[in-house]
Short mmCIF file of N, CA and C in Angstrom, two decimals:
data_model
loop_
_atom_site.label_atom_id
_atom_site.label_comp_id
_atom_site.label_asym_id
_atom_site.label_seq_id
_atom_site.Cartn_x
_atom_site.Cartn_y
_atom_site.Cartn_z
N LYS A 1 2.48 8.14 16.10
CA LYS A 1 2.77 7.09 15.62
C LYS A 1 1.15 6.12 15.08
N LEU A 2 0.12 7.07 14.85
CA LEU A 2 -1.33 6.55 14.60
C LEU A 2 -1.72 7.57 13.66
N LEU A 3 -2.36 6.92 12.28
CA LEU A 3 -2.37 7.76 11.12
C LEU A 3 -3.82 7.44 11.11
N THR A 4 -4.93 8.56 11.26
CA THR A 4 -6.13 7.85 10.67
C THR A 4 -7.04 8.43 9.85
N VAL A 5 -7.60 7.56 9.19
CA VAL A 5 -8.17 7.93 7.55
C VAL A 5 -9.81 8.32 7.75
N PHE A 6 -10.44 9.27 7.47
CA PHE A 6 -11.27 9.89 7.55
C PHE A 6 -12.35 10.16 6.29
N ALA A 7 -13.47 9.89 5.59
CA ALA A 7 -14.12 10.25 4.36
C ALA A 7 -15.80 10.67 4.69
N SER A 8 -16.16 11.33 3.61
CA SER A 8 -17.29 11.74 3.70
C SER A 8 -18.07 12.28 2.43
N GLU A 9 -18.79 11.97 2.08
CA GLU A 9 -19.74 12.02 0.55
C GLU A 9 -19.55 13.74 0.36
N VAL A 10 -19.17 14.28 -0.98
CA VAL A 10 -18.90 15.60 -1.24
C VAL A 10 -19.96 15.44 -2.67
N ASP A 11 -20.90 17.32 -2.37
CA ASP A 11 -21.77 17.25 -3.53
C ASP A 11 -20.92 17.63 -4.39
N LYS A 12 -21.35 17.26 -5.89
CA LYS A 12 -20.28 17.07 -6.92
C LYS A 12 -20.43 18.82 -7.67
N SER A 13 -21.49 19.20 -7.63
CA SER A 13 -22.04 20.61 -8.24
C SER A 13 -21.51 21.79 -7.02
N THR A 14 -21.56 21.80 -5.82
CA THR A 14 -21.46 22.68 -4.81
C THR A 14 -19.52 22.52 -4.47
N GLY A 15 -19.16 21.05 -4.25
CA GLY A 15 -18.22 21.01 -3.72
C GLY A 15 -18.64 20.78 -2.15
N LEU A 16 -19.41 20.73 -1.04
CA LEU A 16 -19.88 21.29 0.13
C LEU A 16 -19.97 19.84 0.43
N LEU A 17 -19.88 19.21 1.35
CA LEU A 17 -20.21 18.23 2.39
C LEU A 17 -21.51 17.99 2.12
N LEU A 18 -21.81 17.11 1.98
CA LEU A 18 -23.07 15.94 2.22
C LEU A 18 -22.94 15.05 3.02
N GLY A 19 -22.53 15.06 4.32
CA GLY A 19 -22.75 14.38 5.57
C GLY A 19 -21.24 14.54 6.50
N ASP A 20 -21.57 13.87 7.72
CA ASP A 20 -20.35 14.15 8.59
C ASP A 20 -19.34 13.31 8.49
N TRP A 21 -17.82 13.75 8.65
CA TRP A 21 -17.02 12.84 8.63
C TRP A 21 -16.76 11.67 9.18
N GLN A 22 -16.55 10.58 8.43
CA GLN A 22 -16.62 9.20 9.21
C GLN A 22 -15.00 8.61 8.91
N LYS A 23 -14.62 7.76 10.09
CA LYS A 23 -13.60 7.24 10.57
C LYS A 23 -13.50 6.43 9.41
N LEU A 24 -12.51 5.87 8.48
CA LEU A 24 -12.26 4.37 7.75
C LEU A 24 -11.38 3.53 8.01
N THR A 25 -10.41 3.92 8.64
CA THR A 25 -9.26 2.99 9.34
C THR A 25 -8.23 3.85 10.08
N GLU A 26 -7.44 3.00 11.09
CA GLU A 26 -6.33 3.45 11.07
C GLU A 26 -5.11 2.74 10.92
N PHE A 27 -3.79 3.43 10.84
CA PHE A 27 -3.01 2.91 10.43
C PHE A 27 -1.38 3.10 11.44
N GLN A 28 -1.28 2.25 12.46
CA GLN A 28 -0.15 2.46 13.72
C GLN A 28 1.36 1.88 13.49
N LYS A 29 2.25 2.53 13.72
CA LYS A 29 3.54 2.69 13.20
C LYS A 29 4.10 1.62 14.95
N ASP A 30 4.79 0.55 13.93
CA ASP A 30 5.53 -0.12 14.96
C ASP A 30 6.62 0.53 15.62
N ASP A 31 7.41 1.62 15.08
CA ASP A 31 8.47 2.01 15.34
C ASP A 31 8.43 3.52 14.87
N LYS A 32 8.97 4.59 15.52
CA LYS A 32 8.84 5.98 15.06
C LYS A 32 9.18 6.00 13.64
N LYS A 33 10.30 5.29 13.14
CA LYS A 33 11.01 5.59 11.94
C LYS A 33 10.67 5.04 11.15
N ASP A 34 9.40 3.96 11.00
CA ASP A 34 8.98 3.65 10.28
C ASP A 34 7.93 4.61 9.06
N ASP A 35 7.51 4.37 7.88
CA ASP A 35 6.85 5.23 7.21
C ASP A 35 5.51 4.17 7.10
N ILE A 36 4.10 5.41 6.91
CA ILE A 36 2.84 4.77 6.43
C ILE A 36 2.78 5.26 5.16
N LYS A 37 2.77 4.41 4.02
CA LYS A 37 2.02 4.85 2.77
C LYS A 37 0.64 4.19 2.74
N TYR A 38 -0.50 5.41 1.98
CA TYR A 38 -1.38 4.47 1.27
C TYR A 38 -2.30 4.91 0.17
N ARG A 39 -3.24 4.29 -0.26
CA ARG A 39 -3.52 5.08 -1.82
C ARG A 39 -5.16 4.76 -1.62
N VAL A 40 -5.94 5.52 -2.06
CA VAL A 40 -7.15 5.17 -2.26
C VAL A 40 -7.81 5.54 -3.67
N ALA A 41 -8.37 3.83 -3.90
CA ALA A 41 -8.82 3.56 -5.84
C ALA A 41 -10.24 3.27 -5.13
N LEU A 42 -10.48 2.77 -6.87
CA LEU A 42 -12.02 2.15 -6.93
C LEU A 42 -11.59 0.30 -7.09
N ASN A 43 -12.83 -0.65 -6.83
CA ASN A 43 -12.19 -2.04 -7.21
C ASN A 43 -12.86 -1.66 -9.01
N ALA A 44 -12.51 -2.74 -9.41
CA ALA A 44 -12.60 -3.05 -10.71
C ALA A 44 -13.67 -2.94 -11.31
N ASP A 45 -15.10 -2.87 -10.61
CA ASP A 45 -15.77 -2.66 -11.43
C ASP A 45 -16.85 -1.35 -10.57
N SER A 46 -15.87 -0.21 -9.84
CA SER A 46 -16.22 1.01 -9.52
C SER A 46 -17.82 0.78 -8.00
N THR A 47 -17.74 0.08 -7.70
CA THR A 47 -18.79 0.09 -6.81
C THR A 47 -18.48 0.08 -5.36
N LYS A 48 -17.30 0.00 -4.91
CA LYS A 48 -16.31 -0.03 -3.74
C LYS A 48 -15.28 0.72 -3.74
N MET A 49 -15.08 1.23 -2.33
CA MET A 49 -13.64 2.32 -2.00
C MET A 49 -12.47 0.88 -1.73
N VAL A 50 -11.29 0.67 -2.33
CA VAL A 50 -10.33 0.07 -1.63
C VAL A 50 -8.92 0.95 -1.53
N ILE A 51 -8.74 0.65 -0.17
CA ILE A 51 -7.48 1.50 0.56
C ILE A 51 -6.34 0.30 0.63
N VAL A 52 -5.40 0.68 -0.15
CA VAL A 52 -4.13 -0.38 -0.40
C VAL A 52 -2.85 0.70 0.67
N SER A 53 -2.66 -0.14 1.56
CA SER A 53 -1.58 1.01 2.46
C SER A 53 -0.36 0.44 3.13
N SER A 54 0.52 0.32 3.44
CA SER A 54 2.04 -0.07 3.85
C SER A 54 2.79 0.09 4.77
N VAL A 55 3.16 -0.16 5.46
CA VAL A 55 3.67 0.35 7.04
C VAL A 55 5.07 -0.51 6.66
N GLU A 56 5.99 0.57 6.52
CA GLU A 56 7.57 0.06 5.88
C GLU A 56 8.57 0.58 6.83
N GLY A 57 9.26 -0.61 7.35
CA GLY A 57 10.21 -0.43 8.33
C GLY A 57 11.59 -0.74 8.00
N LYS A 58 12.56 -0.73 8.74
CA LYS A 58 14.00 -1.01 8.16
C LYS A 58 13.68 -2.72 7.70
N SER A 59 12.70 -3.45 8.39
CA SER A 59 12.90 -5.22 8.61
C SER A 59 12.42 -5.59 7.54
N LYS A 60 10.97 -5.01 7.91
CA LYS A 60 9.77 -5.69 7.30
C LYS A 60 8.78 -4.83 6.12
N ASN A 61 8.03 -5.23 5.48
CA ASN A 61 7.01 -4.51 5.18
C ASN A 61 5.76 -4.83 5.02
N THR A 62 4.74 -4.59 5.66
CA THR A 62 3.73 -4.90 5.60
C THR A 62 2.34 -4.34 4.76
N TYR A 63 1.70 -5.01 4.11
CA TYR A 63 0.48 -4.72 3.40
C TYR A 63 -0.51 -4.54 3.84
N LYS A 64 -1.31 -4.01 3.75
CA LYS A 64 -3.28 -4.10 3.95
C LYS A 64 -4.10 -3.88 2.63
N VAL A 65 -4.76 -4.62 2.49
CA VAL A 65 -5.84 -3.95 1.55
C VAL A 65 -7.14 -4.48 1.95
N GLN A 66 -8.22 -3.14 2.02
CA GLN A 66 -8.87 -3.36 2.71
C GLN A 66 -10.62 -2.47 1.60
N GLU A 67 -11.24 -3.13 1.63
CA GLU A 67 -12.49 -2.94 0.74
C GLU A 67 -13.47 -2.29 1.70
N PHE A 68 -14.34 -0.83 1.06
CA PHE A 68 -15.34 -0.68 1.82
C PHE A 68 -16.62 -0.53 0.97
N ASP A 69 -17.71 -0.35 1.25
CA ASP A 69 -19.20 -0.80 0.81
C ASP A 69 -19.75 1.52 0.75
N LYS A 70 -20.57 1.85 0.04
CA LYS A 70 -21.04 2.90 -0.27
C LYS A 70 -21.39 3.54 1.13
N ASP A 71 -21.64 2.45 2.26
CA ASP A 71 -21.74 3.43 3.48
C ASP A 71 -20.25 3.53 4.80
N TYR A 72 -19.41 3.23 3.55
CA TYR A 72 -18.20 2.79 4.43
C TYR A 72 -17.84 2.16 5.38
N LYS A 73 -18.75 1.04 5.29
CA LYS A 73 -18.50 -0.36 6.35
C LYS A 73 -17.07 -1.21 5.57
N ALA A 74 -16.79 -1.61 6.20
CA ALA A 74 -15.44 -2.39 6.20
C ALA A 74 -15.23 -3.57 6.05
N SER A 75 -14.77 -3.81 4.70
CA SER A 75 -14.67 -5.78 4.46
C SER A 75 -13.40 -6.16 5.25
N GLU A 76 -13.37 -7.56 5.98
CA GLU A 76 -12.38 -7.94 6.75
C GLU A 76 -10.97 -7.73 5.34
N PRO A 77 -10.08 -6.78 6.50
CA PRO A 77 -8.64 -7.18 5.33
C PRO A 77 -7.95 -7.67 5.16
N VAL A 78 -6.80 -7.47 3.98
CA VAL A 78 -6.07 -8.40 3.76
C VAL A 78 -4.82 -7.83 4.35
N ILE A 79 -3.87 -8.73 5.19
CA ILE A 79 -2.67 -8.51 5.16
C ILE A 79 -1.83 -9.55 4.30
N ILE A 80 -0.85 -8.79 4.05
CA ILE A 80 0.14 -9.35 3.37
C ILE A 80 1.51 -8.99 3.77
N SER A 81 2.52 -9.83 4.00
CA SER A 81 3.73 -9.74 4.66
C SER A 81 4.76 -9.79 3.44
N ASN A 82 5.44 -8.58 3.35
CA ASN A 82 6.55 -8.98 2.12
C ASN A 82 7.68 -9.95 2.83
N GLU A 83 7.98 -10.71 2.01
CA GLU A 83 9.28 -11.77 2.33
C GLU A 83 10.94 -11.26 1.68
N PHE A 84 10.46 -9.93 0.63
CA PHE A 84 11.87 -9.34 0.40
C PHE A 84 12.42 -8.52 1.18
N ASP A 85 13.59 -8.47 0.97
CA ASP A 85 14.52 -7.29 1.26
C ASP A 85 13.64 -6.00 1.43
N PRO A 86 13.63 -4.83 2.36
CA PRO A 86 12.72 -3.84 1.75
C PRO A 86 13.68 -3.10 0.68
N LYS A 87 14.94 -3.11 0.85
CA LYS A 87 16.19 -2.12 0.27
C LYS A 87 16.25 -2.86 -1.30
N THR A 88 15.77 -3.78 -1.49
CA THR A 88 15.41 -4.63 -2.78
C THR A 88 14.68 -4.38 -3.68
N PHE A 89 13.52 -4.32 -2.88
CA PHE A 89 11.64 -4.48 -3.61
C PHE A 89 11.08 -3.41 -3.42
N GLN A 90 10.71 -2.67 -4.45
CA GLN A 90 9.84 -1.64 -4.20
C GLN A 90 8.43 -1.61 -5.03
N LEU A 91 7.55 -1.42 -4.47
CA LEU A 91 6.12 -1.99 -4.65
C LEU A 91 5.78 -0.64 -5.54
N GLU A 92 4.75 -1.36 -7.06
CA GLU A 92 4.77 -0.43 -8.12
C GLU A 92 3.59 0.01 -7.86
N ASP A 93 2.53 -1.00 -7.98
CA ASP A 93 1.19 -1.21 -7.88
C ASP A 93 0.63 -2.32 -7.32
N VAL A 94 -0.42 -2.18 -6.69
CA VAL A 94 -1.49 -3.00 -6.34
C VAL A 94 -2.63 -2.98 -7.05
N LEU A 95 -2.91 -3.86 -7.87
CA LEU A 95 -4.17 -4.62 -8.40
C LEU A 95 -5.20 -5.64 -7.79
N TYR A 96 -6.15 -4.58 -7.50
CA TYR A 96 -7.75 -5.35 -6.92
C TYR A 96 -8.68 -6.00 -7.82
N SER A 97 -8.95 -7.02 -8.38
CA SER A 97 -10.66 -7.74 -9.14
C SER A 97 -11.54 -7.31 -8.31
N ASP A 98 -12.40 -7.47 -9.27
CA ASP A 98 -13.82 -7.87 -9.30
C ASP A 98 -14.03 -8.95 -8.52
N LYS A 99 -13.01 -10.08 -8.31
CA LYS A 99 -13.45 -11.35 -7.84
C LYS A 99 -12.23 -11.33 -6.38
N LYS A 100 -12.18 -10.40 -5.86
CA LYS A 100 -11.37 -9.80 -4.74
C LYS A 100 -9.66 -10.58 -4.60
N LYS A 101 -9.24 -10.57 -5.95
CA LYS A 101 -7.71 -11.25 -6.27
C LYS A 101 -7.28 -10.37 -6.64
N ILE A 102 -5.79 -10.36 -5.44
CA ILE A 102 -5.04 -9.12 -5.36
C ILE A 102 -3.84 -9.35 -5.71
N THR A 103 -3.44 -8.44 -7.04
CA THR A 103 -1.96 -8.98 -7.60
C THR A 103 -1.36 -7.46 -7.40
N MET A 104 0.16 -8.26 -6.66
CA MET A 104 0.96 -6.61 -6.15
C MET A 104 2.20 -7.15 -7.51
N VAL A 105 2.42 -5.77 -8.18
CA VAL A 105 3.50 -5.39 -9.25
C VAL A 105 4.75 -4.91 -8.11
N GLY A 106 6.12 -5.48 -8.51
CA GLY A 106 6.96 -4.42 -7.92
C GLY A 106 8.57 -4.89 -8.54
N ARG A 107 9.14 -4.15 -8.56
CA ARG A 107 10.71 -3.76 -9.05
C ARG A 107 11.61 -4.54 -7.83
N ILE A 108 12.41 -5.53 -8.80
CA ILE A 108 13.30 -6.54 -7.71
C ILE A 108 14.46 -5.56 -8.03
N TYR A 109 15.28 -4.82 -7.39
CA TYR A 109 16.93 -4.95 -7.07
C TYR A 109 18.10 -5.74 -6.67
N GLN A 110 19.31 -5.71 -7.38
CA GLN A 110 20.25 -6.57 -7.05
C GLN A 110 21.37 -5.80 -6.09
N TYR A 111 22.12 -6.06 -5.46
CA TYR A 111 23.29 -5.23 -5.20
C TYR A 111 24.33 -5.89 -6.03
N GLU A 112 25.12 -4.61 -6.56
CA GLU A 112 26.09 -5.35 -7.67
C GLU A 112 27.47 -4.56 -7.62
N GLU A 113 28.64 -5.05 -7.58
CA GLU A 113 29.29 -3.87 -7.43
C GLU A 113 30.11 -2.65 -8.27
N GLY A 114 30.40 -1.59 -7.35
CA GLY A 114 30.87 -0.72 -7.90
C GLY A 114 32.08 -0.56 -8.25
N LYS A 115 32.92 0.70 -8.68
CA LYS A 115 33.99 0.93 -9.93
C LYS A 115 35.00 0.71 -8.20
N LYS A 116 34.72 1.03 -7.18
CA LYS A 116 35.77 0.89 -5.74
C LYS A 116 35.51 -0.70 -5.81
N LYS A 117 36.62 -0.77 -4.83
CA LYS A 117 36.51 -2.70 -4.25
C LYS A 117 34.95 -2.70 -3.23
N LYS A 118 34.80 -1.96 -2.16
CA LYS A 118 34.25 -1.80 -1.21
C LYS A 118 32.85 -0.99 -1.48
N SER A 119 32.75 -0.65 -2.76
CA SER A 119 31.37 0.08 -2.83
C SER A 119 29.94 -0.78 -3.73
N LYS A 120 29.00 -0.96 -3.14
CA LYS A 120 27.84 -1.49 -4.18
C LYS A 120 26.62 -0.47 -3.98
N PHE A 121 26.04 -0.84 -5.33
CA PHE A 121 24.84 -0.30 -5.68
C PHE A 121 23.49 -1.13 -6.38
N LEU A 122 22.77 -0.74 -5.87
CA LEU A 122 21.50 -1.49 -6.44
C LEU A 122 21.36 -1.36 -7.55
N ASP A 123 21.13 -2.34 -8.73
CA ASP A 123 20.67 -2.57 -9.78
C ASP A 123 19.42 -3.06 -10.26
N PHE A 124 18.67 -2.16 -10.94
CA PHE A 124 17.04 -3.29 -11.84
C PHE A 124 17.32 -4.56 -12.14
N GLN A 125 16.70 -5.64 -11.61
CA GLN A 125 16.87 -6.97 -12.15
C GLN A 125 15.80 -7.51 -12.70
N ASN A 126 14.26 -7.32 -12.38
CA ASN A 126 13.49 -7.42 -13.13
C ASN A 126 12.23 -7.08 -12.96
N ILE A 127 10.82 -7.33 -13.22
CA ILE A 127 9.13 -6.81 -12.36
C ILE A 127 9.14 -7.79 -12.22
N MET A 128 8.20 -8.22 -10.88
CA MET A 128 7.61 -9.52 -10.43
C MET A 128 6.21 -9.11 -10.25
N ALA A 129 5.25 -9.98 -10.57
CA ALA A 129 3.86 -10.08 -10.12
C ALA A 129 3.61 -11.15 -9.52
N GLU A 130 3.29 -11.08 -7.89
CA GLU A 130 2.72 -12.12 -7.46
C GLU A 130 1.12 -12.06 -7.13
N PHE A 131 0.38 -12.91 -7.32
CA PHE A 131 -1.02 -13.01 -6.83
C PHE A 131 -1.32 -14.10 -5.69
#
């Protein structure tokens, strides 16, 4: 139920670690069926590392955006709660600007009736960007 992310600096020429592993962050599942996803990237001016994570469950999605400096010191995380139904919303990308502005880009789907009377399927509706 717990995922821990560690980091260490790597020598570009040899591929060996230049220091010890340092703990960056932890992700906790509320339920054992929850799914943890994360992505590590750089901010807009490439001076800091940004980790965007999500804990996805049946009834909710929670996103966390956290910035780390060159010494792996974390800033205060930004927690974003998704108001969309997890079955009808698919996150495509999270953009983090140098002015600490977060843009979430996602696809919204809508249930449509299928060929049979009681069958339904998800049909793409539009792309959404939220600031």
